[in-house]
Coordinates of C-alpha atoms and ligand atoms in Angstrom, one line a residue:
X1 CA -13.4 -8.7 -8.0
X2 CA -10.0 -7.1 -7.8
X3 CA -8.6 -4.7 -5.2
X4 CA -6.1 -2.3 -6.6
X5 CA -4.2 -0.1 -4.1
X6 CA -2.2 2.9 -5.3
X7 CA 0.4 4.5 -2.9
X8 CA 1.3 8.1 -2.4
X9 CA 3.8 8.4 -5.3
X10 CA 1.3 6.7 -7.7
X11 CA -1.3 9.4 -7.1
X12 CA 1.1 12.3 -6.3
X13 CA -0.2 14.6 -9.1
X14 CA -3.0 14.7 -11.7
X15 CA -0.6 13.4 -14.2
X16 CA 0.2 10.4 -12.0
X17 CA -3.5 9.8 -11.4
X18 CA -3.9 9.8 -15.2
X19 CA -1.5 6.9 -15.5
X20 CA -3.4 5.1 -12.7
X21 CA -6.7 5.7 -14.6
X22 CA -5.3 3.9 -17.7
X23 CA -4.1 1.0 -15.5
X24 CA -7.5 0.7 -14.0
X25 CA -9.3 1.0 -17.3
X26 CA -7.5 -2.0 -18.7
X27 CA -8.9 -4.1 -15.7
X28 CA -12.5 -2.8 -15.6
X29 CA -13.9 -6.1 -16.6
X30 CA -12.5 -7.6 -13.3
X31 CA -14.6 -5.2 -11.3
X32 CA -11.9 -3.3 -9.5
X33 CA -12.2 -1.6 -6.1
X34 CA -9.5 1.1 -6.0
X35 CA -7.9 2.0 -2.7
X36 CA -5.8 5.2 -2.7
X37 CA -3.3 6.8 -0.4
X38 CA -3.0 10.5 0.3
X39 CA -1.2 12.4 -2.6
X40 CA 2.6 12.3 -2.4
X41 CA 3.8 13.3 1.1
X42 CA 0.5 14.8 2.3
X43 CA 0.3 12.8 5.5
X44 CA 3.7 14.1 6.6
X45 CA 2.8 17.6 5.7
X46 CA -0.5 17.4 7.7
X47 CA 1.4 16.2 10.7
X48 CA 3.9 19.0 10.4
X49 CA 1.1 21.5 10.1
X50 CA -0.5 20.1 13.3
X51 CA 2.8 20.2 15.2
X52 CA 3.3 23.8 14.2
X53 CA -0.2 24.7 15.2
X54 CA 0.2 23.3 18.7
X55 CA 3.7 24.8 19.1
X56 CA 2.2 28.3 18.7
X57 CA 3.6 28.7 15.2
X58 CA 0.2 29.4 13.9
X59 CA 1.2 31.6 10.9
X60 CA 3.6 28.8 9.7
X61 CA 0.9 26.2 10.2
X62 CA -1.6 28.3 8.1
X63 CA 1.0 28.9 5.4
X64 CA 1.6 25.2 5.2
X65 CA -2.1 24.6 5.0
X66 CA -2.6 27.2 2.2
X67 CA 0.2 25.6 0.2
X68 CA -1.4 22.1 0.6
X69 CA -4.8 23.6 -0.4
X70 CA -3.4 25.4 -3.5
X71 CA -1.7 22.2 -4.6
X72 CA -4.8 20.0 -4.3
X73 CA -7.0 22.6 -5.9
X74 CA -4.6 23.0 -8.7
X75 CA -4.4 19.2 -9.4
X76 CA -8.2 18.8 -9.1
X77 CA -9.1 21.8 -11.2
X78 CA -10.8 23.5 -8.2
X79 CA -13.0 20.6 -7.2
X80 CA -15.8 21.9 -5.0
X81 CA -15.8 19.0 -2.5
X82 CA -12.1 19.5 -2.0
X83 CA -12.7 23.2 -1.1
X84 CA -15.2 22.1 1.5
X85 CA -12.8 19.6 3.1
X86 CA -10.1 22.3 3.2
X87 CA -12.5 24.6 5.1
X88 CA -13.1 21.8 7.6
X89 CA -9.4 21.2 7.9
X90 CA -8.7 24.9 8.4
X91 CA -11.2 24.9 11.4
X92 CA -9.4 21.9 12.8
X93 CA -6.0 23.5 12.6
X94 CA -7.2 26.7 14.2
X95 CA -8.8 24.6 17.0
X96 CA -5.5 22.7 17.5
X97 CA -3.7 26.1 17.9
X98 CA -6.2 27.1 20.6
X99 CA -6.0 23.8 22.5
X100 CA -2.3 23.5 22.1
X101 CA -2.4 19.7 22.2
X102 CA -2.4 17.0 19.5
X103 CA -4.0 14.0 21.0
X104 CA -4.0 10.6 19.2
X105 CA -7.6 11.2 18.4
X106 CA -7.0 14.6 16.9
X107 CA -4.0 13.2 15.0
X108 CA -6.3 10.7 13.3
X109 CA -8.8 13.4 12.5
X110 CA -6.0 15.6 11.0
X111 CA -4.3 12.8 9.0
X112 CA -7.6 11.5 7.6
X113 CA -7.9 14.5 5.4
X114 CA -5.1 13.3 3.1
X115 CA -7.0 10.2 2.0
X116 CA -10.4 11.8 2.2
X117 CA -9.3 14.4 -0.3
X118 CA -7.2 12.2 -2.5
X119 CA -10.0 9.7 -3.0
X120 CA -12.4 12.4 -4.1
X121 CA -9.8 13.8 -6.5
X122 CA -9.1 10.3 -8.0
X123 CA -12.8 9.7 -8.4
X124 CA -13.3 13.0 -10.2
X125 CA -10.3 12.5 -12.5
X126 CA -11.4 9.0 -13.4
X127 CA -14.8 10.3 -14.3
X128 CA -13.2 13.0 -16.4
X129 CA -11.5 10.3 -18.4
X130 CA -14.7 8.4 -18.9
X131 CA -14.3 5.8 -16.2
X132 CA -17.6 5.3 -14.4
X133 CA -16.1 5.8 -10.9
X134 CA -18.0 6.2 -7.6
X135 CA -16.6 7.3 -4.3
X136 CA -17.3 5.6 -1.1
X137 CA -16.1 6.8 2.3
X138 CA -13.8 4.2 3.8
X139 CA -14.8 5.3 7.3
X140 CA -18.3 3.9 6.6
X141 CA -16.9 0.5 5.8
X142 CA -13.9 -0.2 8.0
X143 CA -14.8 -0.4 11.7
X144 CA -11.9 -0.4 14.2
X145 CA -11.3 -0.3 18.0
X146 CA -10.4 3.0 19.6
X147 CA -6.6 2.7 19.5
X148 CA -6.1 5.9 17.7
X149 CA -3.1 6.1 15.3
X150 CA -2.9 2.4 15.2
X151 CA -6.4 1.1 15.3
X152 CA -7.2 -2.6 14.7
X153 CA -10.2 -3.7 12.6
X154 CA -13.3 -5.1 14.3
X155 CA -13.7 -7.9 11.8
X156 CA -17.3 -9.0 12.1
X157 CA -18.7 -5.5 11.5
X158 CA -16.1 -4.6 8.9
X159 CA -16.8 -7.7 6.9
X160 CA -20.5 -7.3 7.2
X161 CA -20.3 -3.8 5.9
X162 CA -18.0 -4.6 3.1
X163 CA -20.1 -7.5 1.9
X164 CA -23.2 -5.4 2.1
X165 CA -21.8 -2.3 0.3
X166 CA -19.3 -3.4 -2.2
X167 CA -20.2 -6.3 -4.5
X168 CA -23.3 -4.7 -6.0
X169 CA -21.7 -1.3 -6.3
X170 CA -18.6 -2.8 -7.9
X171 CA -20.5 -4.8 -10.5
X172 CA -21.8 -1.5 -11.9
X173 CA -19.0 1.0 -11.2
X174 CA -15.3 1.4 -10.4
X175 CA -15.4 1.9 -6.6
X176 CA -12.8 4.4 -5.3
X177 CA -12.0 4.7 -1.6
X178 CA -9.3 6.1 0.7
X179 CA -6.9 3.7 2.4
X180 CA -5.6 4.1 6.0
X181 CA -8.7 5.7 7.4
X182 CA -11.5 4.0 9.3
X183 CA -13.8 4.7 12.2
X184 CA -15.0 3.3 15.5
X185 CA -18.5 1.9 16.0
X186 CA -19.5 5.3 17.3
X187 CA -18.3 6.9 14.0
X188 CA -15.1 8.6 15.4
X189 CA -12.3 8.7 12.7
X190 CA -9.4 6.4 13.3
X191 CA -6.3 5.3 11.2
X192 CA -4.6 2.0 10.8
X193 CA -1.0 3.2 11.3
X194 CA 1.5 4.8 9.0
X195 CA 1.6 3.0 5.7
X196 CA -1.8 1.5 6.5
X197 CA -3.4 1.8 3.0
X198 CA -1.8 -1.5 2.1
X199 CA -3.7 -3.0 5.1
X200 CA -7.0 -1.4 3.9
X201 CA -6.5 -3.1 0.6
X202 CA -6.1 -6.5 2.1
X203 CA -9.0 -6.0 4.6
X204 CA -11.2 -5.1 1.7
X205 CA -9.9 -7.9 -0.5
X206 CA -10.4 -10.5 2.2
X207 CA -13.8 -9.0 3.1
X208 CA -15.2 -9.3 -0.4
X209 CA -13.3 -12.4 -1.4
X210 CA -11.4 -10.7 -4.2
X211 CA -9.6 -12.7 -6.8
X212 CA -6.4 -10.8 -6.2
X213 CA -5.1 -7.9 -4.2
X214 CA -2.7 -5.6 -6.1
X215 CA -0.4 -3.1 -4.4
X216 CA 0.8 -0.6 -7.0
X217 CA 3.8 1.4 -5.9
X218 CA 7.0 3.0 -7.1
X219 CA 9.3 0.0 -7.4
X220 CA 9.1 -3.1 -9.6
X221 CA 8.1 -5.4 -6.8
X222 CA 9.8 -6.8 -3.7
X223 CA 13.5 -6.5 -4.4
X224 CA 16.3 -8.7 -3.0
X225 CA 17.5 -5.7 -0.9
X226 CA 16.0 -2.4 0.3
X227 CA 16.8 0.0 -2.6
X228 CA 17.4 2.9 -0.3
X229 CA 20.4 0.9 1.2
X230 CA 21.5 -1.2 -1.8
X231 CA 20.3 0.0 -5.3
X232 CA 20.4 -2.6 -8.0
X233 CA 18.9 -5.6 -6.2
X234 CA 16.9 -8.2 -8.2
X235 CA 13.1 -8.4 -8.4
X236 CA 11.7 -11.3 -6.5
X237 CA 9.2 -12.9 -8.9
X238 CA 7.3 -14.9 -6.3
X239 CA 7.4 -15.4 -2.6
X240 CA 5.3 -16.9 0.2
X241 CA 2.9 -15.0 2.5
X242 CA 5.2 -16.0 5.4
X243 CA 8.2 -14.5 3.7
X244 CA 6.5 -11.3 2.8
X245 CA 5.2 -10.9 6.3
X246 CA 8.6 -11.4 7.8
X247 CA 10.2 -9.0 5.3
X248 CA 7.6 -6.3 6.1
X249 CA 8.0 -6.8 9.8
X250 CA 11.8 -6.4 9.5
X251 CA 11.6 -3.1 7.7
X252 CA 10.7 -3.7 4.0
X253 CA 8.5 -0.6 3.7
X254 CA 7.1 -1.8 0.4
X255 CA 4.4 -3.7 2.4
X256 CA 2.7 -2.7 5.7
X257 CA 3.4 -5.6 8.1
X258 CA -0.3 -6.3 8.8
X259 CA -1.2 -6.6 5.1
X260 CA -0.4 -10.3 4.6
X261 CA -2.6 -11.8 7.3
X262 CA -6.1 -11.1 5.9
X263 CA -5.0 -12.2 2.4
X264 CA -3.3 -15.4 3.6
X265 CA -6.3 -16.4 5.7
X266 CA -8.5 -16.3 2.6
X267 CA -5.7 -17.5 0.4
X268 CA -6.0 -14.5 -1.9
X269 CA -2.8 -13.8 -3.9
X270 CA -1.2 -10.4 -3.4
X271 CA 0.8 -8.8 -6.2
X272 CA 3.2 -5.9 -5.9
X273 CA 3.4 -3.8 -9.1
X274 CA 5.0 -0.6 -10.4
X275 CA 2.5 2.1 -11.4
X276 CA 5.2 3.7 -13.6
X277 CA 6.1 0.5 -15.3
X278 CA 2.9 -1.4 -15.5
X279 CA 4.2 -3.9 -18.0
X280 CA 6.6 -5.4 -15.4
X281 CA 5.2 -8.5 -13.8
X282 CA 6.0 -7.5 -10.2
X283 CA 6.1 -9.9 -7.3
X284 CA 3.4 -12.5 -6.7
X285 CA 2.8 -13.5 -3.1
X286 CA 1.1 -16.8 -2.6
X287 CA 0.9 -19.5 0.1
X288 CA 3.1 -22.1 -1.6
X289 CA 5.5 -20.7 -4.2
X290 CA 7.5 -23.1 -6.3
X291 CA 10.8 -24.4 -4.8
X292 CA 13.8 -22.2 -5.4
X293 CA 17.5 -23.2 -5.4
X294 CA 18.4 -19.9 -3.7
X295 CA 18.2 -20.2 0.1
X296 CA 17.0 -16.7 0.8
X297 CA 14.4 -14.5 -0.9
X298 CA 15.4 -11.1 0.2
X299 CA 17.3 -9.0 2.8
X300 CA 15.3 -6.6 5.0
X301 CA 16.8 -3.9 7.2
X302 CA 15.6 -1.8 10.1
X303 CA 17.6 1.3 10.9
X304 CA 17.8 3.3 14.1
X305 CA 17.4 0.3 16.4
X306 CA 18.3 0.5 20.1
X307 CA 20.1 -2.4 21.6
X308 CA 19.6 -3.0 25.3
X309 CA 21.8 -5.2 27.4
X310 CA 20.4 -6.3 30.7
X311 CA 22.6 -8.1 33.3
X312 CA 21.1 -9.8 36.3
X313 CA 22.4 -8.1 39.5
X314 CA 22.6 -11.5 41.1
X315 CA 25.2 -13.8 39.8
X316 CA 22.8 -16.3 38.3
X317 CA 19.7 -15.7 36.3
X318 CA 17.1 -16.0 38.9
X319 CA 13.8 -17.7 38.2
X320 CA 11.3 -15.0 37.0
X321 CA 14.0 -12.7 35.6
X322 CA 12.7 -12.7 32.0
X323 CA 9.2 -12.4 33.2
X324 CA 10.0 -9.3 35.1
X325 CA 11.8 -7.8 32.1
X326 CA 9.0 -8.4 29.8
X327 CA 6.4 -7.2 32.2
X328 CA 8.1 -3.8 32.0
X329 CA 8.1 -3.8 28.1
X330 CA 4.5 -4.9 28.2
X331 CA 3.4 -2.1 30.5
X332 CA 4.9 0.4 28.1
X333 CA 3.4 -1.3 25.1
X334 CA 6.9 -1.5 23.5
X335 CA 7.6 -4.5 21.3
X336 CA 10.9 -6.3 21.3
X337 CA 12.2 -7.4 17.9
X338 CA 15.2 -9.6 18.7
X339 CA 16.3 -11.4 21.8
X340 CA 19.4 -13.3 22.9
X341 CA 20.1 -14.6 26.4
X342 CA 23.0 -16.1 28.4
X343 CA 23.0 -17.3 31.9
X344 CA 23.2 -13.8 33.4
X345 CA 22.4 -11.4 30.7
X346 CA 19.7 -10.6 28.1
X347 CA 20.2 -8.6 25.0
X348 CA 17.3 -7.3 23.1
X349 CA 16.4 -4.7 20.4
X350 CA 13.7 -2.1 20.4
X351 CA 12.5 -0.2 17.4
X352 CA 10.1 2.2 19.1
X353 CA 12.3 4.0 21.6
X354 CA 9.6 6.4 22.9
X355 CA 9.4 4.9 26.4
X356 CA 13.0 3.6 26.6
X357 CA 14.2 5.9 29.4
X358 CA 11.2 4.9 31.6
X359 CA 11.7 1.2 30.8
X360 CA 15.4 1.5 31.6
X361 CA 14.7 3.1 35.0
X362 CA 12.3 0.3 35.9
X363 CA 14.6 -2.5 34.9
X364 CA 17.5 -0.8 36.7
X365 CA 15.6 -1.5 40.0
X366 CA 16.5 -5.2 39.6
X367 CA 19.3 -5.4 37.0
X368 CA 22.1 -3.5 35.3
X369 CA 21.2 -1.9 32.0
X370 CA 23.3 -0.5 29.2
X371 CA 21.8 1.0 26.0
X372 CA 23.4 1.4 22.6
X373 CA 21.7 3.6 20.0
X374 CA 22.0 3.7 16.3
X375 CA 22.1 0.0 15.6
X376 CA 20.6 -1.8 12.7
X377 CA 18.9 -5.1 12.2
X378 CA 19.6 -7.1 9.0
X379 CA 17.3 -9.9 8.3
X380 CA 17.8 -12.6 5.7
X381 CA 14.4 -14.1 4.9
X382 CA 13.6 -17.3 3.1
X383 CA 11.6 -20.4 3.8
X384 CA 14.3 -22.3 1.9
X385 CA 16.9 -21.5 4.7
X386 CA 15.6 -24.6 6.5
X387 CA 16.5 -26.9 3.6
X388 CA 19.8 -25.2 2.8
X389 CA 22.8 -26.3 5.0
X390 CA 25.6 -23.8 5.5
X391 CA 23.7 -20.5 5.4
X392 CA 25.2 -19.4 8.8
X393 CA 28.8 -20.1 7.9
X394 CA 28.3 -18.3 4.6
X395 CA 26.8 -15.4 6.5
X396 CA 29.8 -15.1 8.8
X397 CA 32.3 -15.5 6.0
X398 CA 30.5 -12.8 4.0
X399 CA 30.5 -10.4 7.0
X400 CA 34.3 -10.6 7.2
X401 CA 35.5 -8.1 9.7
X402 CA 32.1 -6.5 10.3
X403 CA 31.1 -7.2 13.9
X404 CA 27.7 -8.8 14.5
X405 CA 26.4 -7.6 17.9
X406 CA 23.7 -10.2 18.1
X407 CA 22.6 -13.1 15.8
X408 CA 19.3 -15.0 16.0
X409 CA 17.7 -17.8 14.0
X410 CA 14.1 -18.6 15.1
X411 CA 12.6 -22.0 15.4
X412 CA 10.6 -21.3 12.2
X413 CA 13.9 -21.1 10.3
X414 CA 12.3 -18.5 8.1
X415 CA 14.9 -15.9 8.9
X416 CA 18.4 -15.3 10.2
X417 CA 18.7 -11.8 11.8
X418 CA 21.7 -9.9 13.0
X419 CA 22.4 -6.6 14.6
X420 CA 25.3 -4.4 13.4
X421 CA 26.3 -0.9 14.2
X422 CA 24.4 1.6 12.1
X423 CA 27.6 2.7 10.4
X424 CA 28.3 -0.9 9.2
X425 CA 24.9 -1.4 7.7
X426 CA 25.5 -0.6 4.0
X427 CA 28.8 -2.5 3.9
X428 CA 27.2 -5.5 5.6
X429 CA 24.2 -5.6 3.3
X430 CA 26.4 -5.3 0.2
X431 CA 28.6 -8.2 1.3
X432 CA 25.6 -10.4 2.2
X433 CA 23.8 -9.6 -1.0
X434 CA 26.9 -10.5 -3.0
X435 CA 27.3 -13.8 -1.2
X436 CA 23.7 -15.0 -1.4
X437 CA 22.7 -13.6 -4.8
X438 CA 25.8 -14.6 -6.7
X439 CA 23.8 -16.7 -9.1
X440 CA 20.1 -16.4 -8.2
X441 CA 17.6 -19.0 -9.4
X442 CA 16.1 -17.5 -12.6
X443 CA 12.8 -19.1 -11.8
X444 CA 12.4 -17.0 -8.7
X445 CA 14.3 -13.8 -9.5
X446 CA 14.4 -11.4 -12.4
X447 CA 17.5 -9.5 -13.3
Ligands
ADP501 P1 3.7 3.6 -1.3 O1 3.6 5.0 -1.1 O2 3.4 3.1 -2.7 O3 3.0 2.8 -0.3 P2 6.2 3.1 0.1 O4 7.2 4.2 0.1 O5 5.4 2.9 1.3 O6 5.2 3.2 -1.2 O7 6.9 1.7 -0.2 C1 7.7 1.5 -1.4 C2 9.2 1.7 -1.0 O8 9.6 0.6 -0.2 C3 10.2 1.7 -2.1 O9 10.2 2.9 -2.8 C4 11.4 1.3 -1.4 O10 12.2 2.4 -1.1 C5 11.0 0.6 -0.1 N1 11.5 -0.7 0.1 C6 12.2 -1.2 1.2 N2 12.5 -2.4 1.1 C7 12.2 -2.8 -0.1 C8 12.3 -4.1 -0.8 N3 12.9 -5.1 -0.3 N4 11.8 -4.1 -2.1 C9 11.2 -3.1 -2.6 N5 11.0 -1.9 -2.0 C10 11.5 -1.7 -0.8
LIG502 N1 -1.0 8.2 3.8 C1 -0.7 7.2 4.9 C2 0.8 7.4 5.3 O1 1.5 8.1 4.7 C3 -1.1 5.8 4.6 C4 -0.4 5.2 3.4 O2 0.1 5.9 2.5 O3 -0.3 4.0 3.3 O4 1.2 6.7 6.2
MG503 MG1 3.4 2.3 1.7

């Protein structure tokens, strides 16, 4: 079996879904299970509608909803099931307007409509083109905990349901399901976090022991730099699970960070492919890719990072100082990405700044805190870094006059990360890319 996941741009219109249908048709013999995202930017639009509704801008919310409905009905030729779902959605939006509050649970209910609707439309358009497609509701298969908006799978139940439902169905039909959406044991709708359709694909792939998990998107594969920062990077032909996970964690949106784990545990290869250029080989992610003479695989970036400097009020770093700091972050469920310490100070970076003010106030009861916003993390990723002497000196030479606020290389030697001011990001990535991809190994990169 094969799992094929198509992202928002790959299913953004009926025409795009037509291209997807031809890609799937060519692989029918491999018994594909097709996982789809919401069409285009539907998830963002649903959230905007929800926020308008609770802010009392009901007319604007309903206008947004009508536009979304017209679009989906137009692309699906007035599919009846889609009309029904929009009626339900309409009741939900009116309810939100009355209650005036968008709880995490309601957010999941709202967002789930994107994938519920897109998966029905994809099934119908496949059938119209003669593909024997059947729809299955992902919420009946993927069971999660109750952490709404970022729920985690309950593996035993999920795997049991996948194994029971899918292999037989997929041997006779092309199975189509929505990504991103799931439900609790009690049947309450949850979601796996933004970008979570990739994760659905790997949960399903691991659950049914698929031969390969394919992530079809709008780029040729993993590129040597984030194309929104540096266009014209090279395609990474092959990389390891560990490298892909590290890149995703440090901002490469092409893959949801949780995607790699289920696949790597079952040693199922993951392939990133372009649904508009299906002839390109993409990026293959495996446990042990062949050796490369290039020390790094790719450069990932995270924008809008906050840097926090914490100085112990006592002269020396007292015993228990780090523990006290991390207890505060733990209590506010705020992850720390990078960390550097000296005898009296700790610098760390935070991506999710939602609780930053509260965290700051608590830490200020025992230390001095300063916060710098609009910073960026640049992360050079490559398992080959550990075998390549001189990566750090090359990095500093390439940076030239650009100031690195913080640098860290973990014990795994899988990455070297640095923090620069947001305004220096593009220039720094350009310089680093020029330095490290001067003559990339043609066995590992396509250009
Ligand atoms: P989908 O809707 O198919 O899930 P996403 O927008 O989530 O697509 O992910 C694809 C995007 O990831 C690309 O369009 C690109 O802008 C971004 N991206 C960031 N870093 C990289 C990278 N290193 N290689 C490829 N794409 C990247
Ligand atoms: N539609 C969801 C989102 O936009 C999930 C996904 O596309 O992966 O976050
Ligand atoms: Mg995505």
